[in-house]
Short mmCIF file of C-alpha atoms and ligand atoms in Angstrom, two decimals:
data_model
loop_
_atom_site.label_atom_id
_atom_site.label_comp_id
_atom_site.label_asym_id
_atom_site.label_seq_id
_atom_site.Cartn_x
_atom_site.Cartn_y
_atom_site.Cartn_z
CA MET A 116 154.37 152.11 55.42
CA THR A 117 155.70 155.48 54.27
CA ASP A 118 157.21 157.91 56.77
CA THR A 119 154.03 159.96 56.70
CA GLU A 120 151.92 156.90 57.41
CA SER A 121 154.15 155.75 60.22
CA GLY A 122 154.11 159.27 61.71
CA LEU A 123 150.33 159.26 61.45
CA TRP A 124 150.16 155.85 63.11
CA SER A 125 152.21 157.05 66.11
CA ASP A 126 149.86 160.02 66.43
CA VAL A 127 146.81 157.78 66.34
CA LEU A 128 148.37 155.40 68.87
CA GLY A 129 149.27 158.31 71.14
CA GLN A 130 145.66 159.49 71.06
CA VAL A 131 144.27 156.05 71.86
CA ARG A 132 146.76 155.65 74.68
CA LEU A 133 145.51 158.91 76.17
CA SER A 134 141.80 158.41 75.75
CA HIS A 135 141.42 154.63 76.07
CA PRO A 136 144.50 153.27 77.87
CA ALA A 137 142.79 150.01 78.83
CA LEU A 138 142.42 149.04 75.17
CA VAL A 139 146.08 149.41 74.23
CA ARG A 140 148.25 146.32 73.76
CA GLY A 141 151.99 145.96 73.23
CA TRP A 142 151.50 144.59 69.71
CA PHE A 143 149.76 147.80 68.58
CA SER A 144 153.18 149.11 67.62
CA ASP A 145 153.41 146.31 65.01
CA LEU A 146 150.21 147.39 63.32
CA ARG A 147 150.53 149.48 60.24
CA ILE A 148 148.53 151.86 58.16
CA SER A 149 148.29 150.13 54.82
CA ARG A 150 146.31 152.77 52.98
CA VAL A 151 145.08 156.30 53.42
CA ASP A 152 142.54 156.87 50.76
CA GLY A 153 140.16 159.81 50.67
CA GLY A 154 138.10 159.47 53.79
CA THR A 155 139.36 156.03 54.80
CA LEU A 156 142.34 154.95 56.80
CA GLU A 157 143.12 151.26 56.56
CA ILE A 158 144.92 149.50 59.40
CA THR A 159 146.42 146.05 58.84
CA SER A 160 147.02 143.50 61.57
CA ALA A 161 149.17 140.39 61.45
CA ASN A 162 146.60 137.80 62.43
CA ARG A 163 142.93 137.21 62.69
CA ALA A 164 142.70 137.27 66.49
CA GLN A 165 144.26 140.74 66.57
CA CYS A 166 142.02 141.89 63.75
CA ARG A 167 138.96 140.65 65.58
CA TYR A 168 140.04 142.34 68.81
CA LEU A 169 140.48 145.65 66.99
CA GLN A 170 137.15 145.37 65.21
CA GLN A 171 135.24 144.37 68.30
CA HIS A 172 136.77 146.61 70.92
CA CYS A 173 138.73 149.41 69.29
CA GLN A 174 136.82 150.54 66.21
CA ALA A 175 135.31 153.61 67.88
CA ALA A 176 138.46 154.54 69.78
CA LEU A 177 140.59 154.24 66.64
CA THR A 178 138.18 156.29 64.57
CA GLU A 179 138.07 159.00 67.21
CA ALA A 180 141.87 159.00 67.44
CA ALA A 181 142.32 159.02 63.65
CA GLN A 182 139.97 161.99 63.39
CA ALA A 183 141.85 163.84 66.10
CA ALA A 184 145.22 163.04 64.50
CA THR A 185 144.22 164.05 60.96
CA GLY A 186 141.78 166.80 61.81
CA ARG A 187 139.45 165.23 59.23
CA LEU A 188 136.32 163.16 59.39
CA VAL A 189 138.03 159.91 58.36
CA SER A 190 136.67 156.44 58.91
CA VAL A 191 138.81 153.49 59.92
CA ASN A 192 138.91 150.13 58.20
CA ILE A 193 140.62 147.19 59.93
CA GLU A 194 142.04 144.36 57.85
CA THR A 195 144.34 141.42 58.30
CA ASP A 196 146.90 139.97 55.97
CA ALA A 197 146.99 136.70 57.88
CA GLU A 198 148.35 133.95 55.70
CA ASP A 199 145.58 131.62 56.64
CA SER A 200 142.90 133.73 54.95
CA ALA A 201 142.29 131.22 52.20
CA ASP A 202 142.14 128.32 54.66
CA PHE A 203 139.85 130.32 56.83
CA ASP A 204 137.47 130.75 53.92
CA ALA A 205 137.72 127.05 53.16
CA ALA A 206 136.98 126.25 56.80
CA ARG A 207 134.03 128.60 56.73
CA SER A 208 132.49 126.72 53.84
CA ALA A 209 133.31 123.35 55.40
CA TYR A 210 131.78 124.16 58.76
CA GLY A 211 129.11 126.56 57.72
CA SER A 212 130.53 128.86 60.35
CA VAL A 213 133.75 129.20 62.26
CA ASP A 214 132.51 131.68 64.78
CA GLU A 215 133.92 129.72 67.71
CA GLN A 216 137.42 130.39 66.40
CA LEU A 217 136.73 134.06 66.64
CA GLN A 218 136.34 133.84 70.37
CA LEU A 219 140.10 133.58 70.71
CA ASN A 220 141.59 136.46 72.64
CA PRO A 221 144.85 137.67 71.07
CA ASP A 222 146.28 138.29 74.58
CA CYS A 223 146.00 134.63 75.53
CA THR A 224 149.22 133.30 74.03
CA PHE A 225 152.07 131.23 75.48
CA ASP A 226 154.29 134.31 75.32
CA ASN A 227 151.96 136.14 77.66
CA PHE A 228 151.59 133.23 80.06
CA VAL A 229 153.73 133.22 83.20
CA VAL A 230 154.87 129.81 84.39
CA GLY A 231 155.24 129.12 88.10
CA PRO A 232 155.06 126.16 90.46
CA CYS A 233 151.26 126.54 90.48
CA ASN A 234 150.80 125.80 86.79
CA ARG A 235 154.04 124.19 85.64
CA LEU A 236 152.57 120.78 84.90
CA ALA A 237 149.56 122.15 83.03
CA HIS A 238 151.79 124.47 81.02
CA ALA A 239 154.28 121.72 80.12
CA ALA A 240 151.46 119.41 79.09
CA ALA A 241 149.86 122.16 76.99
CA LEU A 242 153.15 122.73 75.18
CA ALA A 243 153.64 119.00 74.62
CA VAL A 244 150.19 118.82 73.07
CA THR A 245 151.04 121.54 70.58
CA GLU A 246 154.20 119.61 69.62
CA ASP A 247 152.42 116.38 68.94
CA PRO A 248 148.64 116.71 68.93
CA GLY A 249 146.73 113.52 69.64
CA LYS A 250 149.81 111.68 70.85
CA ALA A 251 151.30 113.17 74.01
CA TYR A 252 148.38 113.42 76.41
CA ASN A 253 144.94 112.67 75.20
CA PRO A 254 142.76 114.01 76.64
CA LEU A 255 144.48 116.80 78.50
CA PHE A 256 142.25 117.93 81.34
CA VAL A 257 143.16 121.09 83.28
CA TYR A 258 141.22 122.20 86.30
CA GLY A 259 141.38 124.77 89.07
CA PRO A 260 139.51 127.66 90.68
CA VAL A 261 138.28 130.57 88.58
CA GLY A 262 140.60 133.25 87.29
CA LEU A 263 143.79 131.20 87.36
CA GLY A 264 144.49 130.94 83.66
CA LYS A 265 142.66 127.87 82.34
CA THR A 266 141.02 129.70 79.45
CA HIS A 267 144.29 131.51 78.76
CA LEU A 268 146.18 128.22 78.46
CA LEU A 269 143.55 126.56 76.29
CA GLN A 270 143.49 129.51 73.92
CA ALA A 271 147.31 129.62 73.86
CA ILE A 272 147.27 126.05 72.54
CA ASN A 273 144.92 127.10 69.75
CA HIS A 274 147.02 130.11 68.82
CA ARG A 275 150.19 128.03 68.71
CA ILE A 276 148.63 125.28 66.60
CA ARG A 277 147.26 127.83 64.14
CA GLU A 278 150.62 129.56 63.90
CA ARG A 279 152.40 126.28 63.23
CA ASN A 280 149.95 125.05 60.68
CA PRO A 281 147.02 127.23 59.71
CA LYS A 282 145.44 124.25 57.99
CA THR A 283 145.02 122.30 61.20
CA LYS A 284 141.40 122.35 62.26
CA PHE A 285 141.51 122.98 65.99
CA HIS A 286 138.25 124.13 67.45
CA TYR A 287 138.12 126.17 70.65
CA ILE A 288 134.66 126.32 72.16
CA SER A 289 133.10 126.91 75.55
CA CYS A 290 131.12 123.98 76.85
CA GLU A 291 128.12 126.27 77.17
CA THR A 292 128.26 127.00 73.44
CA PHE A 293 128.67 123.30 72.68
CA ILE A 294 125.51 122.56 74.68
CA ASN A 295 123.60 125.41 73.07
CA ARG A 296 124.61 124.30 69.58
CA PHE A 297 123.55 120.78 70.42
CA MET A 298 120.15 121.94 71.68
CA GLU A 299 119.70 124.04 68.54
CA GLY A 300 120.64 121.01 66.46
CA VAL A 301 117.99 118.94 68.25
CA GLU A 302 115.32 121.62 67.90
CA GLN A 303 116.03 122.30 64.25
CA GLY A 304 116.47 118.65 63.31
CA ALA A 305 120.02 119.51 62.27
CA LEU A 306 122.02 117.12 64.43
CA HIS A 307 123.88 115.89 61.40
CA GLN A 308 125.48 119.30 60.81
CA PHE A 309 126.23 119.65 64.50
CA ARG A 310 128.03 116.31 64.53
CA TYR A 311 129.88 117.04 61.33
CA ARG A 312 131.12 120.27 62.74
CA TYR A 313 132.58 118.85 65.95
CA ARG A 314 133.66 115.43 64.81
CA HIS A 315 135.56 116.44 61.70
CA VAL A 316 138.32 118.37 63.37
CA ASP A 317 141.95 117.65 64.22
CA GLY A 318 141.44 118.79 67.76
CA LEU A 319 138.65 119.94 70.02
CA VAL A 320 139.27 122.27 72.94
CA ILE A 321 136.31 122.60 75.28
CA ASP A 322 136.41 125.11 78.09
CA ASP A 323 134.44 124.83 81.35
CA VAL A 324 133.08 121.29 81.00
CA GLN A 325 131.60 121.59 84.48
CA PHE A 326 128.63 122.94 82.52
CA LEU A 327 127.81 119.35 81.65
CA ALA A 328 126.74 118.83 85.25
CA GLU A 329 123.22 117.48 85.44
CA ARG A 330 122.67 117.67 81.69
CA GLU A 331 121.99 114.13 80.66
CA ARG A 332 121.37 114.53 76.96
CA SER A 333 124.31 116.81 76.44
CA GLN A 334 126.52 114.36 78.33
CA GLU A 335 125.39 111.59 76.03
CA GLU A 336 126.22 113.64 72.94
CA PHE A 337 129.50 114.76 74.44
CA PHE A 338 130.40 111.15 75.14
CA HIS A 339 129.97 110.20 71.49
CA THR A 340 131.84 113.27 70.27
CA PHE A 341 134.65 112.41 72.64
CA ASN A 342 134.83 108.82 71.46
CA ALA A 343 134.68 109.69 67.78
CA LEU A 344 137.67 112.00 68.15
CA HIS A 345 139.62 109.94 70.63
CA GLN A 346 139.37 106.75 68.63
CA SER A 347 140.92 108.41 65.64
CA GLN A 348 143.67 109.91 67.82
CA ARG A 349 142.53 113.43 67.49
CA GLN A 350 143.39 115.73 70.36
CA LEU A 351 140.92 116.61 73.12
CA ILE A 352 141.65 119.34 75.63
CA LEU A 353 139.22 120.10 78.41
CA SER A 354 139.03 122.45 81.36
CA ALA A 355 136.81 122.67 84.41
CA ASP A 356 136.67 124.43 87.73
CA CYS A 357 137.01 121.12 89.56
CA SER A 358 138.44 117.66 88.94
CA PRO A 359 136.46 115.21 86.76
CA SER A 360 135.17 113.27 89.77
CA ASP A 361 133.93 116.46 91.44
CA ILE A 362 131.70 117.57 88.57
CA PRO A 363 128.20 117.03 89.98
CA SER A 364 126.30 114.11 88.47
CA LEU A 365 128.71 113.54 85.65
CA GLU A 366 128.26 110.05 84.23
CA GLU A 367 130.91 107.61 85.36
CA ARG A 368 131.91 106.76 81.79
CA LEU A 369 132.71 110.43 81.15
CA VAL A 370 134.60 110.77 84.43
CA SER A 371 136.77 107.81 83.51
CA ARG A 372 137.40 109.13 80.01
CA PHE A 373 138.33 112.57 81.31
CA LYS A 374 140.81 110.93 83.66
CA SER A 375 142.28 108.63 81.04
CA GLY A 376 144.88 111.12 79.77
CA LEU A 377 146.61 113.72 81.91
CA VAL A 378 144.74 115.62 84.62
CA ALA A 379 146.60 118.76 85.69
CA LEU A 380 145.67 121.13 88.50
CA MET A 381 146.15 124.87 88.10
CA ASP A 382 146.60 126.21 91.58
CA ARG A 383 146.74 129.66 93.13
CA PRO A 384 149.98 131.42 92.17
CA CYS A 385 152.63 132.23 94.78
CA LEU A 386 153.82 135.81 95.35
CA GLU A 387 156.77 135.59 92.93
CA THR A 388 154.55 134.28 90.15
CA ARG A 389 151.98 136.99 90.82
CA ILE A 390 154.66 139.66 90.59
CA ALA A 391 155.81 138.23 87.26
CA ILE A 392 152.21 138.20 86.04
CA VAL A 393 151.68 141.85 86.98
CA MET A 394 154.90 142.79 85.16
CA LYS A 395 153.81 140.80 82.11
CA LYS A 396 150.34 142.35 82.06
CA ALA A 397 151.84 145.84 82.41
CA LYS A 398 154.13 145.20 79.45
CA LEU A 399 151.26 143.85 77.39
CA ARG A 400 149.28 147.01 78.04
CA CYS A 401 152.27 149.32 77.59
CA ILE A 402 152.11 150.46 81.21
CA GLU A 403 155.49 151.18 82.77
CA ILE A 404 155.80 149.96 86.32
CA SER A 405 158.70 149.16 88.61
CA GLU A 406 159.22 145.89 90.43
CA PRO A 407 158.27 147.40 93.84
CA VAL A 408 154.96 148.58 92.38
CA ALA A 409 154.30 145.10 90.95
CA ARG A 410 155.21 143.62 94.34
CA LEU A 411 152.79 145.94 96.10
CA ILE A 412 149.92 144.95 93.81
CA ALA A 413 150.79 141.25 94.00
CA SER A 414 151.05 141.23 97.76
CA ARG A 415 147.64 142.89 98.17
CA ILE A 416 145.81 140.53 95.86
CA ASP A 417 146.53 136.89 96.26
CA SER A 418 143.77 134.85 94.75
CA ASN A 419 142.31 135.75 91.39
CA ILE A 420 144.52 137.01 88.58
CA ARG A 421 141.70 139.01 87.02
CA GLU A 422 141.80 141.18 90.12
CA LEU A 423 145.52 141.77 89.69
CA GLU A 424 144.78 143.15 86.24
CA GLY A 425 141.97 145.31 87.60
CA ALA A 426 144.31 146.84 90.20
CA LEU A 427 146.94 147.51 87.56
CA LEU A 428 144.43 149.36 85.39
CA ALA A 429 143.18 151.35 88.38
CA ILE A 430 146.74 152.44 89.13
CA ASP A 431 147.37 153.36 85.51
CA ALA A 432 144.16 155.40 85.45
CA LEU A 433 145.11 157.25 88.62
CA SER A 434 148.60 158.03 87.34
CA GLN A 435 147.10 159.41 84.13
CA VAL A 436 144.71 161.62 86.07
CA GLN A 437 147.64 162.92 88.08
CA GLY A 438 149.64 163.33 84.88
CA GLY A 439 152.79 161.49 85.92
CA ALA A 440 154.62 158.22 86.13
CA ILE A 441 153.42 155.38 88.32
CA THR A 442 155.11 155.82 91.67
CA LEU A 443 154.83 153.62 94.72
CA GLU A 444 152.75 156.36 96.37
CA ILE A 445 150.26 156.42 93.49
CA ALA A 446 150.04 152.65 93.56
CA GLN A 447 149.48 152.71 97.31
CA GLU A 448 146.77 155.32 96.93
CA ALA A 449 145.03 153.41 94.14
CA VAL A 450 145.24 150.02 95.76
CA GLY A 451 144.35 151.31 99.19
CA GLY A 452 141.90 154.04 98.21
CA GLU A 453 138.17 153.42 98.32
CA PRO A 454 136.89 154.57 94.93
CA LEU A 455 139.48 152.76 92.86
CA ARG A 456 139.57 149.60 94.84
CA PRO A 457 136.03 148.97 95.83
CA VAL A 458 134.81 145.71 97.20
CA THR A 459 136.37 142.73 95.42
CA ILE A 460 134.50 139.67 94.27
CA SER A 461 136.65 137.40 96.44
CA THR A 462 135.51 139.32 99.51
CA ILE A 463 131.89 139.06 98.40
CA LEU A 464 132.23 135.32 97.89
CA ASP A 465 133.96 134.85 101.27
CA ILE A 466 131.44 136.90 103.20
CA VAL A 467 128.33 135.49 101.52
CA ALA A 468 129.66 131.93 101.87
CA SER A 469 130.32 132.39 105.56
CA ARG A 470 126.96 134.04 106.19
CA PHE A 471 125.11 131.09 104.59
CA HIS A 472 127.48 128.42 105.96
CA LEU A 473 128.62 127.36 102.51
CA LYS A 474 131.96 126.94 100.81
CA VAL A 475 133.09 129.51 98.25
CA SER A 476 133.33 126.64 95.77
CA ASP A 477 129.59 125.97 96.28
CA LEU A 478 128.81 129.51 95.16
CA GLN A 479 130.98 129.02 92.10
CA SER A 480 129.66 125.54 91.34
CA LYS A 481 126.79 124.49 89.12
CA LYS A 482 124.78 123.08 92.03
CA ARG A 483 121.19 124.18 91.68
CA SER A 484 119.62 123.49 95.07
CA LYS A 485 117.93 126.58 96.46
CA MET A 486 120.22 126.53 99.51
CA ILE A 487 123.09 127.34 97.17
CA SER A 488 121.49 129.09 94.22
CA HIS A 489 119.86 131.77 96.41
CA PRO A 490 123.13 132.88 98.10
CA ARG A 491 124.79 132.66 94.68
CA GLN A 492 122.27 135.11 93.25
CA ILE A 493 122.81 137.34 96.26
CA SER A 494 126.55 137.32 95.50
CA MET A 495 125.83 138.28 91.90
CA PHE A 496 123.56 141.09 93.04
CA LEU A 497 126.22 142.42 95.42
CA ALA A 498 128.90 142.13 92.75
CA ARG A 499 126.80 144.29 90.45
CA GLN A 500 126.12 146.82 93.16
CA LEU A 501 129.56 147.09 94.66
CA THR A 502 132.16 146.31 92.02
CA PRO A 503 132.88 148.01 88.70
CA LEU A 504 132.91 144.65 86.88
CA SER A 505 130.82 143.98 83.80
CA LEU A 506 128.17 141.24 83.76
CA GLU A 507 130.50 139.10 81.71
CA GLN A 508 133.38 139.59 84.11
CA ILE A 509 131.15 138.72 87.06
CA GLY A 510 129.99 135.58 85.22
CA GLY A 511 133.66 134.64 84.94
CA TYR A 512 133.95 134.41 88.72
CA PHE A 513 130.97 132.08 88.92
CA GLY A 514 132.43 129.24 86.93
CA GLY A 515 132.25 131.04 83.59
CA ARG A 516 128.54 131.74 83.58
CA ASP A 517 126.88 133.69 80.83
CA HIS A 518 126.19 137.42 81.34
CA THR A 519 122.45 136.80 81.05
CA THR A 520 122.60 134.43 84.01
CA VAL A 521 124.22 137.14 86.11
CA LEU A 522 121.67 139.68 84.96
CA HIS A 523 118.79 137.36 85.70
CA GLY A 524 120.20 136.41 89.14
CA SER A 525 120.79 139.93 90.34
CA ARG A 526 117.44 141.17 89.03
CA ALA A 527 115.65 138.33 90.79
CA ILE A 528 117.23 139.34 94.10
CA ALA A 529 116.41 143.03 93.60
CA GLN A 530 112.79 142.12 92.93
CA GLN A 531 112.47 139.73 95.86
CA ALA A 532 113.99 142.31 98.20
CA GLU A 533 111.22 144.75 97.28
CA ASP A 534 108.58 142.46 98.83
CA ASP A 535 110.70 140.81 101.46
CA PRO A 536 111.98 143.11 104.21
CA GLN A 537 113.99 140.30 105.76
CA LEU A 538 115.97 139.79 102.55
CA ALA A 539 116.37 143.56 102.18
CA GLY A 540 117.82 143.62 105.70
CA VAL A 541 120.27 140.81 104.91
CA LEU A 542 121.44 142.66 101.79
CA GLU A 543 121.97 145.82 103.78
CA GLU A 544 123.96 144.04 106.47
CA LEU A 545 126.10 142.30 103.91
CA THR A 546 126.74 145.59 102.12
CA VAL A 547 127.91 147.29 105.31
CA GLU A 548 130.09 144.32 106.19
CA LEU A 549 131.64 144.29 102.71
CA LYS A 550 132.36 147.99 102.65
CA ASN A 551 134.19 147.67 105.95
CA ALA A 552 136.00 144.48 105.15
CA PRO A 553 139.78 144.71 104.86
CA GLY A 554 140.84 144.58 101.16
P1 LIG B 237 140.05 130.88 84.19
O1 LIG B 237 139.68 130.41 82.82
O2 LIG B 237 140.88 129.88 84.95
O3 LIG B 237 138.90 131.37 85.00
P2 LIG B 237 141.43 132.94 82.75
O4 LIG B 237 142.23 132.12 81.82
O5 LIG B 237 140.24 133.64 82.21
O6 LIG B 237 141.01 132.11 84.04
O7 LIG B 237 142.42 133.99 83.43
C1 LIG B 237 141.99 135.18 84.05
C2 LIG B 237 142.97 136.29 83.71
O8 LIG B 237 144.22 136.01 84.32
C3 LIG B 237 143.26 136.41 82.23
O9 LIG B 237 143.41 137.76 81.92
C4 LIG B 237 144.57 135.68 82.05
O10 LIG B 237 145.32 136.22 80.98
C5 LIG B 237 145.26 135.95 83.35
N1 LIG B 237 146.19 134.87 83.76
C6 LIG B 237 145.89 133.77 84.47
N2 LIG B 237 146.98 133.02 84.67
C7 LIG B 237 148.00 133.65 84.05
C8 LIG B 237 149.40 133.38 83.91
N3 LIG B 237 149.96 132.29 84.45
N4 LIG B 237 150.13 134.26 83.23
C9 LIG B 237 149.57 135.37 82.69
N5 LIG B 237 148.27 135.69 82.80
C10 LIG B 237 147.49 134.85 83.48
MG1 LIG B 238 137.80 130.33 81.95
#
């Protein structure tokens, strides 16, 4: 990059930081402008996950910033010079599609993962698997409540394996996608392709296998996929929001296979680990905070790590509005203040669970009885009304459900409440209770 290009890049970055702080990541400073050509500015990233992140989330922000920085109507082109380009193309032709790989979030690496007593075993096992896939622990099964880093760890394994050897075919896929692909395969009479795709890999990483609950045909297919890979010593890594034996109506033969390797719990992090996570997230997003500020955030929020991130962003936003550094006072105001720290999902889950005499884990489970699914939909409705979270984020708190499920659930409740004054009353009471609940 020439001096002019690097100067231009700092201007563009500065603009993005001002207008879209939540999008910025620490590695942005490693990006470079590879070409400025007429009306196009080309930005090159080091790997495909970063490239994908930029294309999916930052295209508009970067274009806007580049236009502001150059004063011209330029467009922005995002490229990667990842070494595995050729292999990627080969994989694309072998699989027909490698879209699952593209789901990897560039933030979810081992470097960005904080190890504490709550996740030490899972982390060590994940690292061991990357050292010697198919040999150390097979399968590796990690489980724990939502928002505690299971997806992060699974994706970190994939990133590491790809870094080590771009030719290794490690597939990361959510169990929901696996099931959907299987159903498509059945409907289109294309089971052969489906099987080829998932059985000819060096490793298969399947997130949220609790989705197999009560799905007989998918369980059957999963069983054979599992066996095909396991017998030829290829690595399997699975996650779920509960232990194998607690997944509702999971066939015994699958339960025993899931338990046959290493089963590691990921538990709620202690205060020290939460502080370290807040510091790590701040660094990742180029937000400067002191240890006391991190401690304040971590001591207020003690369950779900997604909420720690939300609080950090709220504080950053408030400090930007006030045009200064993040002080303890600003943090206090943001974390304590109503508009920036509205009702949290954990509070919604606690209050709805207690109102309907259920456990929070029931609301997050896949159980479909009306006694549970109705309060679950109510929780989704309240989450949409009272929190700033997106449908996808809300789905994440309900065992990794799809955004359409959340949309459907909350719409159903809104509609029912129109004809059912009793339900409308319950919603109103819950809303008042939630707004007055301590944070
Ligand atoms: P889960 O899959 O268990 O529901 P995720 O992996 O999606 O949870 O984690 C939720 C958020 O918390 C992500 O942004 C993730 O990066 C972060 N996170 C969770 N655990 C850790 C950790 N130990 N270190 C750093 N970030 C973490
Ligand atoms: Mg997850």
